[in-house]
Coordinates of C-alpha atoms in Angstrom, one line a residue:
Chain A
X21 CA 22.5 88.7 96.9
X22 CA 22.5 85.8 99.5
X23 CA 19.8 83.6 100.9
X24 CA 17.5 83.4 97.8
X25 CA 14.8 80.8 98.3
X26 CA 12.9 79.0 95.6
X27 CA 9.3 78.3 96.4
X28 CA 7.2 75.9 94.3
X29 CA 3.9 77.5 93.2
X30 CA 2.6 74.6 91.1
X31 CA 4.0 71.7 89.1
X32 CA 5.5 74.1 86.4
X33 CA 6.5 77.2 88.2
X34 CA 9.0 78.2 90.9
X35 CA 9.0 81.6 92.6
X36 CA 11.9 83.7 93.9
X37 CA 10.4 85.9 96.6
X38 CA 11.1 89.6 96.5
X39 CA 13.9 90.5 98.8
X40 CA 15.6 93.9 98.9
X41 CA 17.0 95.4 96.8
X42 CA 14.8 93.4 94.3
X43 CA 12.0 95.5 93.0
X44 CA 9.9 92.5 91.9
X45 CA 9.7 88.8 92.3
X46 CA 11.0 86.1 89.9
X47 CA 9.2 83.2 88.2
X48 CA 11.2 80.2 86.9
X49 CA 9.3 77.8 84.7
X50 CA 10.5 74.4 85.9
X51 CA 8.9 71.0 86.5
X52 CA 10.6 68.9 89.1
X53 CA 13.1 67.4 86.6
X54 CA 14.2 70.9 85.5
X55 CA 14.3 72.0 89.2
X56 CA 16.8 69.2 89.9
X57 CA 19.0 70.4 87.1
X58 CA 18.9 73.9 88.4
X59 CA 20.8 73.0 91.6
X60 CA 22.6 76.1 93.0
X61 CA 22.9 77.5 89.5
X62 CA 24.2 81.1 89.5
X63 CA 21.4 81.8 87.1
X64 CA 18.9 82.1 90.0
X65 CA 21.1 84.9 91.5
X66 CA 21.3 86.5 88.1
X67 CA 17.5 86.5 87.7
X68 CA 17.3 88.2 91.2
X69 CA 19.8 90.8 90.0
X70 CA 17.6 91.6 87.0
X71 CA 14.7 92.1 89.4
X72 CA 16.7 95.0 91.0
X73 CA 16.6 97.1 87.8
X74 CA 14.5 100.3 87.7
X75 CA 11.1 100.4 86.1
X76 CA 10.6 96.6 85.8
X77 CA 7.0 95.7 85.0
X78 CA 5.5 92.5 86.5
X79 CA 7.7 89.6 87.5
X80 CA 11.2 88.8 86.2
X81 CA 10.8 85.6 84.2
X82 CA 13.0 82.6 83.3
X83 CA 12.2 79.9 80.8
X84 CA 12.9 76.3 81.7
X85 CA 16.1 76.3 79.6
X86 CA 17.6 78.9 82.1
X87 CA 21.3 78.7 82.7
X88 CA 24.2 80.8 83.9
X89 CA 25.0 83.6 81.5
X90 CA 26.5 87.0 82.2
X91 CA 24.3 89.9 83.4
X92 CA 20.9 88.4 82.6
X93 CA 20.6 84.6 82.9
X94 CA 20.2 82.8 79.6
X95 CA 16.5 82.1 79.3
X96 CA 15.6 85.5 81.0
X97 CA 12.7 87.7 80.0
X98 CA 12.1 91.1 81.6
X99 CA 9.7 94.0 80.7
X100 CA 10.5 97.6 81.5
X101 CA 8.2 100.6 81.6
X102 CA 8.6 103.0 78.7
X103 CA 8.4 106.0 81.0
X104 CA 10.6 105.0 83.9
X105 CA 12.3 101.8 82.8
X106 CA 15.7 101.1 81.4
X107 CA 17.3 99.3 78.5
X108 CA 20.4 97.1 79.1
X109 CA 22.7 95.7 76.5
X110 CA 23.4 92.9 79.0
X111 CA 19.7 92.0 78.7
X112 CA 20.2 91.2 75.1
X113 CA 23.7 89.8 75.1
X114 CA 26.6 90.0 72.7
X115 CA 25.1 87.9 69.9
X116 CA 22.3 90.4 69.1
X117 CA 19.3 88.7 67.4
X118 CA 21.0 85.3 67.5
X119 CA 18.0 83.3 66.3
X120 CA 16.7 80.3 64.6
X121 CA 14.6 79.6 61.5
X122 CA 13.0 76.5 60.1
X123 CA 12.7 75.7 56.4
X124 CA 10.2 73.1 55.3
X125 CA 10.9 70.8 52.4
X126 CA 8.7 68.5 50.3
X127 CA 11.3 65.7 50.8
X128 CA 11.0 62.7 53.0
X129 CA 13.8 60.9 54.8
X130 CA 14.1 58.2 52.0
X131 CA 14.6 61.0 49.5
X132 CA 17.5 62.5 51.5
X133 CA 19.3 59.6 53.1
X134 CA 21.0 58.3 49.9
X135 CA 22.3 61.8 49.2
X136 CA 22.9 63.0 52.8
X137 CA 26.7 62.8 52.7
X138 CA 27.1 64.7 49.5
X139 CA 24.4 67.2 50.6
X140 CA 26.2 68.0 53.9
X141 CA 29.5 68.4 52.0
X142 CA 27.9 70.8 49.6
X143 CA 26.3 72.8 52.5
X144 CA 29.6 72.9 54.3
X145 CA 31.3 74.1 51.2
X146 CA 28.7 76.8 50.4
X147 CA 28.2 78.2 53.9
X148 CA 31.3 79.6 55.6
X149 CA 31.5 78.2 59.1
X150 CA 33.9 78.0 62.0
X151 CA 36.1 80.3 64.0
X152 CA 36.5 83.7 62.3
X153 CA 34.7 82.5 59.2
X154 CA 34.4 85.2 56.5
X155 CA 32.3 85.2 53.3
X156 CA 34.5 85.6 50.3
X157 CA 31.6 85.1 47.9
X158 CA 29.6 88.2 49.0
X159 CA 31.2 91.5 47.9
X160 CA 29.4 94.4 49.6
X161 CA 30.8 97.8 50.4
X162 CA 30.2 99.9 53.5
X163 CA 27.3 101.8 51.8
X164 CA 25.5 98.6 51.0
X165 CA 26.1 97.4 54.5
X166 CA 24.4 100.5 55.8
X167 CA 21.3 99.5 53.7
X168 CA 21.5 96.0 55.3
X169 CA 21.5 97.5 58.7
X170 CA 18.7 99.9 58.0
X171 CA 16.3 97.7 56.0
X172 CA 17.1 94.1 57.1
X173 CA 15.5 91.4 55.1
X174 CA 14.1 94.0 52.6
X175 CA 17.7 94.2 51.4
X176 CA 17.7 90.4 50.9
X177 CA 14.6 90.6 48.8
X178 CA 15.9 93.5 46.7
X179 CA 19.1 91.7 46.0
X180 CA 17.3 88.4 45.1
X181 CA 18.5 86.5 48.2
X182 CA 15.0 86.0 49.6
X183 CA 11.5 86.2 48.2
X184 CA 9.0 88.9 49.2
X185 CA 6.3 86.4 50.2
X186 CA 8.4 85.0 53.0
X187 CA 8.9 88.3 54.8
X188 CA 5.9 87.8 56.9
X189 CA 7.4 84.6 58.2
X190 CA 10.1 86.6 59.9
X191 CA 9.6 88.1 63.4
X192 CA 9.1 91.9 62.9
X193 CA 8.9 91.1 59.1
X194 CA 12.7 90.8 59.1
X195 CA 13.3 94.5 59.7
X196 CA 13.3 96.4 63.0
X197 CA 12.4 99.9 61.9
X198 CA 14.1 101.8 64.7
X199 CA 17.5 100.7 63.3
X200 CA 19.9 103.6 63.0
X201 CA 23.2 102.6 61.4
X202 CA 24.6 106.0 62.4
X203 CA 24.9 104.6 66.0
X204 CA 27.0 101.6 64.9
X205 CA 30.7 102.1 65.4
X206 CA 33.4 101.9 62.8
X207 CA 34.8 98.9 64.7
X208 CA 31.5 97.1 64.5
X209 CA 31.3 97.7 60.7
X210 CA 34.8 96.5 60.3
X211 CA 33.9 93.3 62.2
X212 CA 30.6 92.7 60.3
X213 CA 31.6 93.5 56.8
X214 CA 33.3 90.2 55.9
X215 CA 31.1 88.1 58.1
X216 CA 27.7 88.6 56.5
X217 CA 26.4 85.2 55.4
X218 CA 28.5 83.1 57.8
X219 CA 27.3 80.5 60.3
X220 CA 29.9 81.2 63.0
X221 CA 31.1 78.7 65.6
X222 CA 30.1 77.5 69.1
X223 CA 26.5 76.5 69.2
X224 CA 25.6 77.8 65.8
X225 CA 24.5 75.1 63.3
X226 CA 22.6 74.0 60.3
X227 CA 20.7 70.8 60.9
X228 CA 18.5 68.5 58.8
X229 CA 15.7 66.9 60.8
X230 CA 12.9 64.5 60.1
X231 CA 9.4 65.0 61.6
X232 CA 9.0 61.9 63.8
X233 CA 5.9 62.7 65.8
X234 CA 3.0 65.0 65.2
X235 CA 1.7 66.5 68.4
X236 CA -1.3 68.3 67.0
X237 CA -2.6 67.3 63.6
X238 CA -4.6 70.4 62.9
X239 CA -1.8 72.8 63.8
X240 CA 0.7 70.7 61.9
X241 CA -1.5 70.9 58.8
X242 CA -1.6 74.7 59.1
X243 CA 2.2 74.8 59.5
X244 CA 2.6 72.5 56.5
X245 CA 4.2 69.8 58.5
X246 CA 3.7 66.0 58.2
X247 CA 5.4 62.8 59.5
X248 CA 8.7 61.8 57.8
X249 CA 9.1 65.2 56.2
X250 CA 12.6 66.7 56.2
X251 CA 13.0 70.1 57.8
X252 CA 16.1 72.4 58.0
X253 CA 17.0 74.4 61.1
X254 CA 19.4 77.3 60.8
X255 CA 20.8 78.8 64.0
X256 CA 23.1 81.9 63.8
X257 CA 23.2 85.6 64.7
X258 CA 24.8 89.0 64.1
X259 CA 28.4 87.7 64.2
X260 CA 31.2 90.2 65.1
X261 CA 29.0 93.2 64.3
X262 CA 26.6 92.4 67.1
X263 CA 29.4 91.5 69.5
X264 CA 31.0 94.9 69.0
X265 CA 27.7 96.8 69.3
X266 CA 27.2 95.2 72.7
X267 CA 30.8 95.9 73.8
X268 CA 30.5 99.6 72.7
X269 CA 27.2 100.2 74.5
X270 CA 28.1 98.3 77.7
X271 CA 30.8 101.0 78.1
X272 CA 28.4 103.8 77.3
X273 CA 25.8 102.4 79.7
X274 CA 28.3 102.1 82.6
X275 CA 28.9 105.9 82.4
X276 CA 25.2 106.5 81.9
X277 CA 24.2 104.3 84.9
X278 CA 26.6 106.3 87.1
X279 CA 25.2 109.6 85.8
X280 CA 21.6 108.6 86.4
X281 CA 22.5 107.1 89.9
X282 CA 21.4 103.6 88.9
X283 CA 22.9 101.0 91.3
X284 CA 24.0 98.0 89.4
X285 CA 24.1 94.6 91.2
X286 CA 26.4 93.4 88.4
X287 CA 28.3 95.7 86.0
X288 CA 27.2 93.5 83.1
X289 CA 23.7 94.9 83.8
X290 CA 24.8 98.4 82.9
X291 CA 21.8 100.3 81.6
X292 CA 20.2 103.7 81.0
X293 CA 16.7 105.1 81.2
X294 CA 14.8 104.4 78.0
X295 CA 14.2 108.1 77.6
X296 CA 17.9 108.9 77.7
X297 CA 20.0 109.6 74.6
X298 CA 22.3 106.7 75.5
X299 CA 19.4 104.3 75.4
X300 CA 18.1 105.7 72.1
X301 CA 21.5 105.3 70.6
X302 CA 21.8 101.7 71.8
X303 CA 18.3 100.8 70.6
X304 CA 19.2 102.3 67.2
X305 CA 22.5 100.3 67.0
X306 CA 21.1 97.1 68.5
X307 CA 18.2 97.2 66.0
X308 CA 20.7 97.7 63.2
X309 CA 22.6 94.6 64.4
X310 CA 19.3 92.7 64.6
X311 CA 18.7 93.5 61.0
X312 CA 22.2 92.3 60.1
X313 CA 21.3 89.0 61.8
X314 CA 18.0 88.6 59.8
X315 CA 20.0 89.1 56.6
X316 CA 22.7 86.7 57.8
X317 CA 20.1 84.0 58.1
X318 CA 18.5 85.0 54.8
X319 CA 21.9 84.5 53.1
X320 CA 22.5 81.1 54.8
X321 CA 19.1 80.1 53.5
X322 CA 20.0 81.2 50.0
X323 CA 23.2 79.1 50.1
X324 CA 21.2 76.2 51.5
X325 CA 18.7 76.4 48.7
X326 CA 21.6 76.5 46.2
X327 CA 23.0 73.2 47.7
X328 CA 19.7 71.5 47.5
X329 CA 19.2 72.6 43.9
X330 CA 22.7 71.3 43.0
X331 CA 22.2 67.9 44.7
X332 CA 18.6 67.2 43.8
X333 CA 18.7 68.9 40.4
X334 CA 15.5 70.7 40.9
X335 CA 14.6 74.3 41.8
X336 CA 14.3 75.1 45.5
X337 CA 10.6 76.0 44.9
X338 CA 9.8 72.6 43.6
X339 CA 11.7 71.0 46.5
X340 CA 9.4 73.0 48.8
X341 CA 12.1 74.9 50.7
X342 CA 9.8 77.5 52.2
X343 CA 10.3 79.4 55.4
X344 CA 8.1 78.2 58.3
X345 CA 9.3 81.0 60.6
X346 CA 12.4 83.0 61.8
X347 CA 12.6 83.7 65.5
X348 CA 14.8 86.1 67.4
X349 CA 16.5 84.8 70.7
X350 CA 18.4 87.8 71.9
X351 CA 16.6 91.1 71.6
X352 CA 15.1 94.2 73.3
X353 CA 12.0 95.6 71.5
X354 CA 9.0 97.7 72.3
X355 CA 6.2 95.1 72.5
X356 CA 2.6 95.0 73.8
X357 CA 2.0 92.8 76.8
X358 CA -1.0 92.1 79.0
X359 CA -0.3 93.1 82.6
X360 CA -3.0 93.5 85.3
X361 CA -5.7 93.1 82.5
X362 CA -4.3 96.0 80.6
X363 CA -2.5 96.0 77.2
X364 CA 0.6 98.1 77.6
X365 CA 3.7 98.7 75.6
X366 CA 7.0 97.9 77.3
X367 CA 10.6 97.5 76.4
X368 CA 10.8 93.8 76.5
X369 CA 14.2 92.1 76.9
X370 CA 14.6 88.5 75.8
X371 CA 18.0 86.9 76.3
X372 CA 17.8 83.3 75.2
X373 CA 14.0 83.2 74.8
X374 CA 11.6 83.2 71.9
X375 CA 8.6 85.3 71.2
X376 CA 5.5 83.1 71.3
X377 CA 2.4 85.0 70.1
X378 CA -1.0 83.4 71.0
X379 CA -3.7 82.7 68.4
X380 CA -5.5 85.8 67.3
X381 CA -2.7 88.2 68.1
X382 CA -2.8 91.1 65.6
X383 CA 1.0 90.8 65.1
X384 CA 0.7 87.4 63.5
X385 CA 0.7 87.0 59.7
X386 CA -2.7 85.8 58.4
X387 CA -1.5 82.3 57.8
X388 CA -0.8 81.8 61.6
X389 CA -3.7 84.0 62.9
X390 CA -5.6 81.1 64.2
X391 CA -2.7 78.8 65.2
X392 CA -0.4 81.0 67.2
X393 CA 3.2 81.8 66.3
X394 CA 5.5 79.0 65.3
X395 CA 8.2 78.5 68.0
X396 CA 11.3 76.6 67.0
X397 CA 13.0 74.8 69.9
X398 CA 16.3 73.0 68.9
X399 CA 17.6 70.3 71.2
X400 CA 21.1 68.9 71.3
X401 CA 22.9 67.1 68.4
X402 CA 21.4 63.7 69.2
X403 CA 18.0 64.1 70.8
X404 CA 14.9 65.8 69.5
X405 CA 14.0 69.3 68.5
X406 CA 10.4 70.7 68.5
X407 CA 8.1 72.9 66.6
X408 CA 5.6 74.5 69.0
X409 CA 2.8 77.1 68.6
X410 CA 2.2 79.9 71.0
X411 CA -0.9 79.2 73.1
X412 CA -3.5 81.3 75.0
X413 CA -1.5 81.1 78.2
X414 CA 1.5 82.9 76.6
X415 CA 0.2 86.3 78.0
X416 CA 1.7 85.4 81.4
X417 CA 5.2 85.2 79.9
X418 CA 4.7 88.4 78.0
X419 CA 4.4 86.1 75.0
X420 CA 7.7 84.3 75.4
X421 CA 8.8 80.7 75.4
X422 CA 12.0 78.6 75.7
X423 CA 14.7 78.9 73.0
X424 CA 16.5 75.5 73.3
X425 CA 17.5 72.8 75.7
X426 CA 19.7 75.0 77.8
X427 CA 23.3 74.0 78.8
X428 CA 23.8 71.7 81.7
X429 CA 27.6 71.3 81.7
X430 CA 30.3 73.8 81.2
X431 CA 32.5 73.5 78.1
X432 CA 35.3 72.1 80.2
X433 CA 33.1 69.4 81.7
X434 CA 31.8 68.5 78.3
X435 CA 35.3 68.2 76.8
X436 CA 36.3 66.0 79.8
X437 CA 33.4 63.6 79.0
X438 CA 34.1 63.8 75.2
X439 CA 37.7 62.7 75.8
X440 CA 36.5 59.3 76.9
X441 CA 34.4 58.7 73.8
X442 CA 34.3 59.5 70.1
X443 CA 31.4 62.0 69.7
X444 CA 31.4 61.6 65.9
X445 CA 31.2 57.8 66.1
X446 CA 28.4 58.0 68.7
X447 CA 26.4 60.2 66.4
X448 CA 27.0 57.9 63.5
X449 CA 25.7 55.0 65.5
X450 CA 22.5 57.0 65.9
X451 CA 22.4 57.5 62.1
X452 CA 23.3 61.2 62.4
X453 CA 26.0 62.6 60.1
X454 CA 28.0 65.6 61.1
X455 CA 30.5 67.8 59.5
X456 CA 32.2 70.2 61.9
X457 CA 34.9 72.8 61.3
X458 CA 36.4 72.0 64.7
X459 CA 36.7 68.9 66.8
X460 CA 36.8 71.1 69.9
X461 CA 33.3 72.5 69.1
X462 CA 32.0 69.0 68.6
X463 CA 33.4 68.0 72.0
X464 CA 31.9 71.1 73.7
X465 CA 28.5 70.4 72.1
X466 CA 28.1 66.7 73.0
X467 CA 24.4 65.9 73.9
X468 CA 25.3 65.3 77.6
X469 CA 26.2 69.0 77.8
X470 CA 22.5 69.9 77.4
X471 CA 19.3 69.4 79.4
X472 CA 16.8 67.0 77.9
X473 CA 14.8 69.4 75.6
X474 CA 11.7 67.2 76.0
X475 CA 11.6 68.2 79.7
X476 CA 12.0 71.9 78.8
X477 CA 9.3 71.7 76.2
X478 CA 6.9 69.7 78.4
X479 CA 7.3 72.3 81.1
X480 CA 6.4 75.2 78.8
X481 CA 3.5 73.3 77.2
X482 CA 2.1 72.0 80.5
X483 CA 2.1 75.5 81.8
X484 CA -0.1 76.5 78.9
X485 CA 2.4 78.8 77.2
X486 CA 2.7 76.8 73.9
X487 CA 1.5 73.6 72.3
X488 CA 3.6 70.8 70.7
X489 CA 3.0 70.7 66.9
X490 CA 5.8 68.4 65.9
X491 CA 8.8 66.6 67.3
X492 CA 11.9 66.3 65.1
X493 CA 14.8 63.9 64.9
X494 CA 18.2 65.0 63.6
X495 CA 19.7 63.2 60.7
X496 CA 22.6 65.5 59.7
X497 CA 24.2 68.8 60.5
X498 CA 27.0 71.1 59.8
X499 CA 28.7 73.0 62.8
X500 CA 31.1 75.8 63.0
Chain B
X12 CA 51.2 80.8 83.3
X13 CA 49.2 81.9 86.4
X14 CA 45.7 81.2 85.2
X15 CA 43.2 78.4 85.4
X16 CA 40.0 77.7 83.7
X17 CA 36.9 77.7 85.9
X18 CA 33.6 76.1 85.1
X19 CA 30.9 78.3 83.7
X20 CA 27.8 76.8 82.2
X21 CA 27.6 78.7 79.0
X22 CA 31.0 80.4 78.5
X23 CA 34.6 80.3 79.7
X24 CA 35.8 81.6 83.1
X25 CA 39.5 82.3 83.8
X26 CA 41.0 82.9 87.2
X27 CA 44.2 84.8 87.2
X28 CA 46.6 85.7 90.0
X29 CA 49.8 87.8 90.1
X30 CA 51.9 89.6 92.7
X31 CA 50.9 93.1 91.6
X32 CA 48.4 95.0 89.4
X33 CA 50.7 95.3 86.3
X34 CA 51.5 91.6 86.5
X35 CA 47.8 90.8 86.8
X36 CA 47.1 92.8 83.6
X37 CA 50.0 90.9 82.0
X38 CA 48.8 87.5 83.1
X39 CA 45.2 88.1 82.1
X40 CA 46.4 89.1 78.6
X41 CA 48.7 86.0 78.4
X42 CA 45.7 83.8 79.4
X43 CA 43.6 85.3 76.6
X44 CA 46.3 84.8 74.0
X45 CA 46.9 81.2 75.2
X46 CA 43.2 80.3 75.1
X47 CA 42.9 81.7 71.5
X48 CA 46.2 80.1 70.6
X49 CA 47.3 83.5 69.2
X50 CA 50.9 83.5 70.4
X51 CA 54.2 82.3 69.0
X52 CA 54.3 84.7 66.1
X53 CA 57.3 86.4 64.6
X54 CA 57.9 90.0 65.5
X55 CA 57.2 92.3 62.5
X56 CA 55.1 95.1 64.0
X57 CA 54.8 96.8 67.4
X58 CA 51.5 98.4 68.5
X59 CA 51.3 101.0 71.3
X60 CA 48.2 100.6 73.4
X61 CA 46.8 103.4 75.6
X62 CA 43.5 102.5 77.2
X63 CA 41.4 104.7 79.5
X64 CA 38.7 103.2 81.8
X65 CA 36.3 104.3 84.4
X66 CA 38.1 102.4 87.1
X67 CA 40.5 99.5 87.5
X68 CA 38.0 96.8 86.6
X69 CA 36.8 98.7 83.6
X70 CA 40.4 99.4 82.5
X71 CA 41.3 95.6 82.7
X72 CA 38.2 94.7 80.6
X73 CA 39.0 97.3 78.0
X74 CA 42.6 96.2 77.8
X75 CA 41.6 92.7 77.1
X76 CA 38.8 93.8 74.7
X77 CA 41.4 95.8 72.7
X78 CA 43.7 92.7 72.5
X79 CA 40.8 90.6 71.4
X80 CA 40.0 93.1 68.7
X81 CA 43.6 93.1 67.4
X82 CA 43.7 89.3 67.4
X83 CA 40.3 88.4 66.1
X84 CA 39.5 91.3 63.8
X85 CA 42.9 92.7 62.6
X86 CA 44.6 89.2 62.5
X87 CA 47.4 90.0 64.9
X88 CA 49.3 87.0 66.2
X89 CA 51.4 87.9 69.2
X90 CA 55.2 87.6 69.6
X91 CA 55.2 89.3 73.0
X92 CA 54.0 92.3 74.9
X93 CA 54.9 94.6 77.8
X94 CA 52.5 96.2 80.2
X95 CA 54.3 99.5 80.9
X96 CA 52.0 101.1 83.5
X97 CA 48.7 100.5 85.1
X98 CA 46.8 103.3 86.8
X99 CA 43.3 103.2 88.3
X100 CA 41.8 104.5 85.0
X101 CA 44.5 103.8 82.4
X102 CA 46.9 101.2 81.1
X103 CA 49.8 101.7 78.6
X104 CA 51.4 98.7 76.9
X105 CA 53.1 97.6 73.7
X106 CA 52.3 94.5 71.8
X107 CA 54.7 92.9 69.3
X108 CA 53.7 90.5 66.6
X109 CA 52.6 89.9 63.0
X110 CA 49.4 90.4 61.1
X111 CA 48.4 87.1 59.6
X112 CA 45.1 85.3 59.7
X113 CA 46.3 82.0 61.0
X114 CA 43.5 80.0 62.5
X115 CA 42.6 80.6 66.1
X116 CA 41.6 77.9 68.6
X117 CA 38.2 79.4 69.2
X118 CA 36.0 82.5 68.8
X119 CA 35.5 84.7 71.8
X120 CA 32.6 87.1 71.4
X121 CA 33.6 89.4 74.2
X122 CA 35.3 89.9 77.5
X123 CA 32.5 90.5 80.0
X124 CA 32.2 92.4 83.3
X125 CA 30.1 89.7 84.9
X126 CA 30.9 89.5 88.5
X127 CA 34.4 90.9 87.9
X128 CA 36.4 92.0 90.9
X129 CA 40.1 92.4 91.5
X130 CA 40.8 91.2 95.1
X131 CA 43.7 90.4 97.3
X132 CA 44.8 86.8 97.6
X133 CA 47.8 84.8 99.0
X134 CA 49.6 85.3 95.7
X135 CA 49.0 89.1 95.7
X136 CA 46.0 89.9 93.5
X137 CA 43.4 87.7 91.9
X138 CA 40.5 88.2 89.4
X139 CA 38.0 86.0 87.6
X140 CA 36.9 86.9 84.1
X141 CA 34.1 85.5 82.1
X142 CA 34.6 85.3 78.4
X143 CA 31.5 85.0 76.2
X144 CA 32.1 82.3 73.6

């Protein structure tokens, strides 16, 4: 699609006007700083492509961390009608339910700093990370994996890897009920079986942060956050199992799209009507992969707690390692949105975006009823991360917010810059300790490769979608 | 090797060119093996590959996806391979190598269809493939 023009509506929003064959318009959440970073990014074209898909409801949205992906842009949010809309594996991505969680601790920086080196070493030893990492400590058979896929975090509780009182701190309570392992291929099972409880590589990480600024005292108190407190962020997904589910169903959907006469602006947007058997099969398999990802993060949490117990010689409960929240980034789900003053159920695709429920939403657990949903926004390795809370204005994004800083440079460009400096030394100068399985990953993930997360967060908060609860500063991390 | 990396914000792009379609399939596979650092193995096994696709682009993607599966999941390290025949909706090939889980240079989640076209160029044929990493 050529000749797409961006029009500024207000200080926080840009509009892509509808132009055939688009069925709707696009909104990009961007202040002027974010707009400058957009440039001629292919992501704008990708957003316009999504707007061409059948049954789209309302505008096609992009969060301020938008960047070029494949099919959907990363940072994209799109709602589709249950009756005449579609579901697209490209609208979820390969890393199904890639997501992030935040664990609180009752430790402060001065408690952790003297033991940081040994703590990171223990975490790196306990949590398999890196290219092709497998978990040799977890022996599960195919039958048990089926239970993981069907019941998600309930399996973690039954097996003693998570506690029942933290289930409500998971999006969807840690289990998407429409999961049907019968639709997951043998190849996907083969890929997933050895990888449950592994961090992976690329932008997946475990990070220790310190709360360095409280944005809203009252919300922070409700979230159990305070200045100088140490928090833990864990970012991982459904590993090879999810990648294979996406692969399998992109193939299925390409044939289905042909059969249903759906014109695709990009093959990666292959899709099928929600009511079709292909879509139902994909939703069953995708939900199963999402449940795998919940358990993956539960297991990483379990190993994290074990490391803290070993280093601090106290139980994880007395160290206060409780779950603040677990958010999905890449997912398609039936959710209620407000559109034209009506509450309707749609098939909502989020690819690189976080759900952000507003205060009072019935889907919130009681502890967050009055605050809005915790939204965890990681930044790059050196600058800040944020804890936000969904705000009243979130209805306009179908209750969605940003999921990170968003890449600015390609991996090649990042590596070129990293060659001229020592990324590890630079982080050390900022008092950030890192253990990485690969030097290449570290080079690809240098801070300069990302947008300034503060600009991203400010845009989303100034637009009324969320509120800043706390700003975090990284002190240590392990990377795949 | 007739490929070069192209800039893509989130992932990896490779641009491949070759004189004909069989050579293009060969060069794309060679690029994938090179990026993963999955080559240089001894020849202990040979694997016949028969892939069906919906059209040429789909066949190319499925061929690379199968190689990716053999390398990343089954632990195949490649000694060599021959692309026998490429049709509009099929490719036949044989891959030689050894099953061993020696470390790879990186993890590729998938070979994507994003913007993928096979088109004529000065060298014969050219394609750009985005790999999700």
